[in-house]
mmCIF file of C-alpha atoms in Angstrom:
data_model
loop_
_atom_site.group_PDB
_atom_site.id
_atom_site.type_symbol
_atom_site.label_atom_id
_atom_site.label_comp_id
_atom_site.label_asym_id
_atom_site.label_seq_id
_atom_site.Cartn_x
_atom_site.Cartn_y
_atom_site.Cartn_z
ATOM 1 C CA SER A 1 -2.729 -6.050 -3.058
ATOM 2 C CA ALA A 2 -5.916 -4.570 -1.625
ATOM 3 C CA VAL A 3 -9.536 -5.646 -2.006
ATOM 4 C CA ILE A 4 -11.682 -2.613 -2.708
ATOM 5 C CA SER A 5 -15.449 -2.535 -3.006
ATOM 6 C CA GLN A 6 -17.657 0.301 -4.148
ATOM 7 C CA LYS A 7 -21.365 0.800 -3.642
ATOM 8 C CA PRO A 8 -23.445 1.228 -5.661
ATOM 9 C CA SER A 9 -21.885 -0.372 -8.727
ATOM 10 C CA ARG A 10 -24.168 1.692 -10.955
ATOM 11 C CA ASP A 11 -27.108 4.053 -10.635
ATOM 12 C CA ILE A 12 -29.420 6.161 -12.729
ATOM 13 C CA CYS A 13 -30.380 9.452 -11.106
ATOM 14 C CA GLN A 14 -32.514 12.481 -11.850
ATOM 15 C CA ARG A 15 -30.924 15.872 -12.304
ATOM 16 C CA GLY A 16 -30.861 18.026 -9.193
ATOM 17 C CA THR A 17 -30.509 15.065 -6.836
ATOM 18 C CA SER A 18 -27.420 13.824 -4.979
ATOM 19 C CA LEU A 19 -25.748 10.428 -4.803
ATOM 20 C CA THR A 20 -23.294 9.146 -2.205
ATOM 21 C CA ILE A 21 -20.766 6.530 -3.315
ATOM 22 C CA GLN A 22 -19.043 4.337 -0.753
ATOM 23 C CA CYS A 23 -15.540 2.883 -0.943
ATOM 24 C CA GLN A 24 -14.531 0.113 1.463
ATOM 25 C CA VAL A 25 -11.052 -1.449 1.694
ATOM 26 C CA ASP A 26 -10.266 -4.787 3.310
ATOM 27 C CA SER A 27 -7.378 -3.387 5.363
ATOM 28 C CA GLN A 28 -5.975 -0.068 6.549
ATOM 29 C CA VAL A 29 -4.387 2.153 3.912
ATOM 30 C CA THR A 30 -2.486 5.407 4.101
ATOM 31 C CA MET A 31 -3.947 7.197 1.089
ATOM 32 C CA MET A 32 -7.363 7.176 -0.577
ATOM 33 C CA PHE A 33 -8.273 9.027 -3.769
ATOM 34 C CA TRP A 34 -11.347 9.656 -5.884
ATOM 35 C CA TYR A 35 -11.231 9.816 -9.680
ATOM 36 C CA ARG A 36 -13.774 10.542 -12.392
ATOM 37 C CA GLN A 37 -13.792 9.001 -15.839
ATOM 38 C CA GLN A 38 -16.143 10.659 -18.285
ATOM 39 C CA PRO A 39 -17.386 8.619 -21.275
ATOM 40 C CA GLY A 40 -14.533 7.792 -23.631
ATOM 41 C CA GLN A 41 -12.030 9.789 -21.579
ATOM 42 C CA SER A 42 -9.093 9.133 -19.318
ATOM 43 C CA LEU A 43 -9.208 9.328 -15.525
ATOM 44 C CA THR A 44 -9.216 12.699 -13.777
ATOM 45 C CA LEU A 45 -8.293 13.027 -10.126
ATOM 46 C CA ILE A 46 -11.026 14.716 -8.093
ATOM 47 C CA ALA A 47 -9.455 14.775 -4.634
ATOM 48 C CA THR A 48 -7.388 13.107 -1.976
ATOM 49 C CA ALA A 49 -9.515 11.861 0.915
ATOM 50 C CA ASN A 50 -7.768 12.725 4.169
ATOM 51 C CA GLN A 51 -8.557 10.754 7.283
ATOM 52 C CA GLY A 52 -10.088 12.944 9.936
ATOM 53 C CA SER A 53 -9.781 16.199 7.984
ATOM 54 C CA GLU A 54 -11.076 17.953 4.889
ATOM 55 C CA ALA A 55 -10.240 16.437 1.521
ATOM 56 C CA THR A 56 -7.676 18.045 -0.773
ATOM 57 C CA TYR A 57 -9.328 18.952 -4.093
ATOM 58 C CA GLU A 58 -7.721 19.251 -7.502
ATOM 59 C CA SER A 59 -8.183 22.280 -9.684
ATOM 60 C CA GLY A 60 -11.703 22.412 -11.083
ATOM 61 C CA PHE A 61 -13.320 20.419 -8.273
ATOM 62 C CA VAL A 62 -14.939 21.968 -5.202
ATOM 63 C CA ILE A 63 -16.202 20.657 -1.903
ATOM 64 C CA ASP A 64 -19.749 21.934 -2.391
ATOM 65 C CA LYS A 65 -20.145 19.795 -5.504
ATOM 66 C CA PHE A 66 -18.130 16.754 -4.384
ATOM 67 C CA PRO A 67 -18.120 16.491 -0.585
ATOM 68 C CA ILE A 68 -15.869 13.694 0.632
ATOM 69 C CA SER A 69 -15.607 11.974 3.973
ATOM 70 C CA ARG A 70 -12.993 9.605 5.329
ATOM 71 C CA PRO A 71 -13.833 8.704 8.922
ATOM 72 C CA ASN A 72 -11.210 5.960 9.250
ATOM 73 C CA LEU A 73 -8.377 4.191 7.418
ATOM 74 C CA THR A 74 -10.586 1.764 5.476
ATOM 75 C CA PHE A 75 -13.624 3.753 4.365
ATOM 76 C CA SER A 76 -14.479 6.851 2.338
ATOM 77 C CA THR A 77 -17.514 8.360 0.656
ATOM 78 C CA LEU A 78 -17.891 10.704 -2.303
ATOM 79 C CA THR A 79 -21.136 12.607 -2.817
ATOM 80 C CA VAL A 80 -22.048 14.018 -6.207
ATOM 81 C CA SER A 81 -24.365 16.924 -5.401
ATOM 82 C CA ASN A 82 -27.038 18.669 -7.423
ATOM 83 C CA MET A 83 -26.349 16.393 -10.357
ATOM 84 C CA SER A 84 -26.632 17.323 -14.022
ATOM 85 C CA PRO A 85 -26.217 15.110 -17.110
ATOM 86 C CA GLU A 86 -22.596 16.315 -17.346
ATOM 87 C CA ASP A 87 -21.892 14.378 -14.136
ATOM 88 C CA SER A 88 -22.578 11.095 -15.923
ATOM 89 C CA SER A 89 -19.294 9.250 -15.466
ATOM 90 C CA ILE A 90 -17.578 6.353 -13.803
ATOM 91 C CA TYR A 91 -16.355 7.299 -10.332
ATOM 92 C CA LEU A 92 -13.445 5.291 -8.959
ATOM 93 C CA CYS A 93 -11.749 5.198 -5.614
ATOM 94 C CA SER A 94 -8.150 4.139 -5.255
ATOM 95 C CA VAL A 95 -5.845 3.402 -2.338
ATOM 96 C CA VAL A 96 -2.189 3.266 -1.487
ATOM 97 C CA ARG A 97 -1.312 0.922 1.332
ATOM 98 C CA ASP A 98 2.067 2.484 2.105
ATOM 99 C CA THR A 99 3.374 5.748 0.698
ATOM 100 C CA GLY A 100 5.403 5.219 -2.451
ATOM 101 C CA ASN A 101 3.907 1.870 -3.360
ATOM 102 C CA GLU A 102 1.538 1.018 -6.151
ATOM 103 C CA GLN A 103 -2.013 2.305 -6.198
ATOM 104 C CA PHE A 104 -4.985 -0.056 -6.339
ATOM 105 C CA PHE A 105 -8.315 0.868 -7.863
ATOM 106 C CA GLY A 106 -11.843 -0.108 -7.031
ATOM 107 C CA PRO A 107 -14.257 -1.448 -9.664
ATOM 108 C CA GLY A 108 -15.926 1.911 -10.128
ATOM 109 C CA THR A 109 -19.464 3.282 -9.875
ATOM 110 C CA ARG A 110 -21.185 3.976 -13.189
ATOM 111 C CA LEU A 111 -23.462 7.001 -12.797
ATOM 112 C CA THR A 112 -26.011 8.119 -15.352
ATOM 113 C CA VAL A 113 -27.858 11.386 -14.782
ATOM 114 C CA LEU A 114 -31.050 11.981 -16.754
ATOM 115 C CA ASP B 1 5.032 15.796 -12.589
ATOM 116 C CA ALA B 2 6.338 15.506 -16.149
ATOM 117 C CA LYS B 3 3.949 15.018 -19.047
ATOM 118 C CA THR B 4 3.891 11.864 -21.161
ATOM 119 C CA THR B 5 3.086 11.243 -24.816
ATOM 120 C CA GLN B 6 1.762 7.915 -26.096
ATOM 121 C CA PRO B 7 0.372 6.782 -29.447
ATOM 122 C CA PRO B 8 -3.426 6.667 -29.287
ATOM 123 C CA SER B 9 -3.722 3.096 -30.528
ATOM 124 C CA MET B 10 -1.733 0.004 -31.495
ATOM 125 C CA ASP B 11 -2.454 -3.499 -32.778
ATOM 126 C CA CYS B 12 -0.658 -6.708 -31.914
ATOM 127 C CA ALA B 13 -1.091 -10.322 -33.027
ATOM 128 C CA GLU B 14 -1.792 -12.834 -30.292
ATOM 129 C CA GLY B 15 1.401 -14.574 -29.149
ATOM 130 C CA ARG B 16 3.652 -11.794 -30.377
ATOM 131 C CA ALA B 17 5.404 -9.212 -28.230
ATOM 132 C CA ALA B 18 3.579 -5.933 -27.739
ATOM 133 C CA ASN B 19 5.919 -2.941 -27.448
ATOM 134 C CA LEU B 20 4.209 0.175 -26.147
ATOM 135 C CA PRO B 21 6.268 3.385 -26.316
ATOM 136 C CA CYS B 22 6.060 6.415 -24.051
ATOM 137 C CA ASN B 23 7.819 9.748 -24.390
ATOM 138 C CA HIS B 24 8.602 11.722 -21.224
ATOM 139 C CA SER B 25 11.258 14.161 -22.388
ATOM 140 C CA THR B 26 10.820 16.548 -19.446
ATOM 141 C CA ILE B 27 11.262 13.896 -16.750
ATOM 142 C CA SER B 28 13.398 14.959 -13.806
ATOM 143 C CA GLY B 29 15.878 12.937 -11.807
ATOM 144 C CA ASN B 30 13.539 12.035 -8.957
ATOM 145 C CA GLU B 31 10.597 10.951 -11.099
ATOM 146 C CA TYR B 32 9.599 7.348 -11.706
ATOM 147 C CA VAL B 33 7.828 5.891 -14.727
ATOM 148 C CA TYR B 34 4.674 3.930 -13.890
ATOM 149 C CA TRP B 35 2.515 1.808 -16.175
ATOM 150 C CA TYR B 36 -1.113 0.962 -15.557
ATOM 151 C CA ARG B 37 -3.723 -0.618 -17.782
ATOM 152 C CA GLN B 38 -7.495 -0.446 -17.863
ATOM 153 C CA ILE B 39 -9.450 -3.316 -19.297
ATOM 154 C CA HIS B 40 -12.878 -2.275 -20.480
ATOM 155 C CA SER B 41 -15.245 -1.279 -17.658
ATOM 156 C CA GLN B 42 -12.750 -2.152 -14.916
ATOM 157 C CA GLY B 43 -10.582 -0.052 -12.604
ATOM 158 C CA PRO B 44 -6.968 0.507 -13.701
ATOM 159 C CA GLN B 45 -4.456 -2.202 -12.825
ATOM 160 C CA TYR B 46 -0.847 -1.575 -11.829
ATOM 161 C CA ILE B 47 1.688 -3.223 -14.155
ATOM 162 C CA ILE B 48 5.206 -2.060 -13.366
ATOM 163 C CA HIS B 49 7.336 0.959 -12.509
ATOM 164 C CA GLY B 50 11.000 1.966 -12.734
ATOM 165 C CA LEU B 51 13.477 4.797 -12.220
ATOM 166 C CA LYS B 52 16.388 4.222 -14.607
ATOM 167 C CA ASN B 53 17.156 0.534 -14.697
ATOM 168 C CA ASN B 54 15.161 -1.905 -16.750
ATOM 169 C CA GLU B 55 12.565 -3.784 -14.746
ATOM 170 C CA THR B 56 10.775 -7.084 -15.251
ATOM 171 C CA ASN B 57 7.960 -8.797 -13.399
ATOM 172 C CA GLU B 58 5.484 -11.552 -14.143
ATOM 173 C CA MET B 59 3.363 -9.252 -16.279
ATOM 174 C CA ALA B 60 5.789 -7.208 -18.337
ATOM 175 C CA SER B 61 9.201 -5.633 -18.874
ATOM 176 C CA LEU B 62 9.989 -1.950 -18.720
ATOM 177 C CA ILE B 63 12.850 -0.580 -20.785
ATOM 178 C CA ILE B 64 13.947 2.983 -19.963
ATOM 179 C CA THR B 65 16.410 4.749 -22.246
ATOM 180 C CA GLU B 66 19.718 5.900 -20.817
ATOM 181 C CA ASP B 67 18.680 9.570 -20.962
ATOM 182 C CA ARG B 68 15.332 8.573 -19.391
ATOM 183 C CA LYS B 69 13.398 10.626 -21.931
ATOM 184 C CA SER B 70 11.435 7.647 -23.166
ATOM 185 C CA SER B 71 10.462 4.132 -22.186
ATOM 186 C CA THR B 72 8.866 1.017 -23.636
ATOM 187 C CA LEU B 73 6.515 -1.411 -21.960
ATOM 188 C CA ILE B 74 6.895 -4.913 -23.344
ATOM 189 C CA LEU B 75 4.265 -7.619 -23.052
ATOM 190 C CA PRO B 76 6.346 -10.607 -24.220
ATOM 191 C CA HIS B 77 3.506 -12.854 -25.433
ATOM 192 C CA ALA B 78 0.337 -10.849 -25.862
ATOM 193 C CA THR B 79 -3.006 -12.582 -25.368
ATOM 194 C CA LEU B 80 -6.521 -11.451 -26.172
ATOM 195 C CA ARG B 81 -6.952 -10.618 -22.465
ATOM 196 C CA ASP B 82 -4.226 -7.985 -22.807
ATOM 197 C CA THR B 83 -6.544 -5.844 -24.925
ATOM 198 C CA ALA B 84 -6.829 -2.659 -22.852
ATOM 199 C CA VAL B 85 -5.856 0.989 -22.570
ATOM 200 C CA TYR B 86 -2.285 1.323 -21.286
ATOM 201 C CA TYR B 87 -1.265 4.426 -19.348
ATOM 202 C CA CYS B 88 2.286 5.664 -18.878
ATOM 203 C CA ILE B 89 2.563 7.996 -15.869
ATOM 204 C CA VAL B 90 5.524 9.912 -14.494
ATOM 205 C CA ARG B 91 5.469 10.584 -10.777
ATOM 206 C CA ALA B 92 7.930 11.870 -8.199
ATOM 207 C CA PHE B 93 8.392 9.293 -5.473
ATOM 208 C CA TYR B 94 8.190 11.906 -2.736
ATOM 209 C CA ASN B 95 4.911 13.227 -4.098
ATOM 210 C CA THR B 96 1.574 12.620 -2.478
ATOM 211 C CA ASP B 97 1.071 9.344 -4.358
ATOM 212 C CA LYS B 98 -1.571 10.841 -6.634
ATOM 213 C CA LEU B 99 -1.472 9.749 -10.271
ATOM 214 C CA ILE B 100 -2.108 12.082 -13.188
ATOM 215 C CA PHE B 101 -3.396 10.038 -16.132
ATOM 216 C CA GLY B 102 -2.780 10.995 -19.768
ATOM 217 C CA THR B 103 -4.769 9.707 -22.705
ATOM 218 C CA GLY B 104 -3.013 6.320 -22.911
ATOM 219 C CA THR B 105 -2.603 3.803 -25.745
ATOM 220 C CA ARG B 106 -5.472 1.550 -26.730
ATOM 221 C CA LEU B 107 -3.889 -1.852 -27.467
ATOM 222 C CA GLN B 108 -5.936 -4.263 -29.537
ATOM 223 C CA VAL B 109 -4.669 -7.852 -29.586
ATOM 224 C CA PHE B 110 -6.098 -9.829 -32.477
ATOM 225 C CA PRO B 111 -6.197 -13.611 -33.086
#
C-alpha cells in the first residue's frame, strides 16, 4: 500500500481567490492523479500529474484553471484558480506505485467556496 | 474503456452475503474489471480486480461470467462497516492507469 497525505484537509475560501492543495506520498510512485468529487456525485478525473513535465488534462479541465505541479516522485500540487461556488468539491489525489497495479487514494481536501 | 452499469442502491442484512452486480457488455478482451469502494467522506479503497477467472482475497470474491459481460462482487459476511458506495470499473491493463468512475452502487448494511 501507500500512505498518502493531503493538505489542507478542508478549507473555506472566497470566490475569486486560489487555493493550492498538496499531496505527499511516503515512497516513490510512478503515477499520480487528481480527481474531483462534487457534492453527491461520483469521482471525475481532472488530470494526470507528470513528473518533470506538464500535466495531462481530461476533457473539460484546463491548465489555467487547475495548474498542477509534480517536481518529484513523491509530491504533487493542484491549484484551484479564480474559484467560484461551483468549485466546491472534494479534491483527491491518487497514486500508482507500479504501472498496472492498484491505485491508492488520499483522504481528500474538502473545499467550500463562498 | 468500456462503460459499466450498476444498480444505484442495495440493502443487505448484517452477517449475510452482499452480492453487487455490474454489467459491462462492451468489455473487450484486454480489459480488466476493478472494484473500489468509498466509505463516507473517505478516499476510495481498492477491493479486487480480475480478467476472466474468479478471484478471491481477504475482502471479497469477484465472479466474472464466462462471456465477461457481467460480474458480481461478493462480500461473504457483510458488516455495518461495509456500508459504502461500490464502484465497478473496466480498465485496459496497458492503459495509463487512470480510472474512470461510474455512479456506483450505494450498499446499506442494516443490523
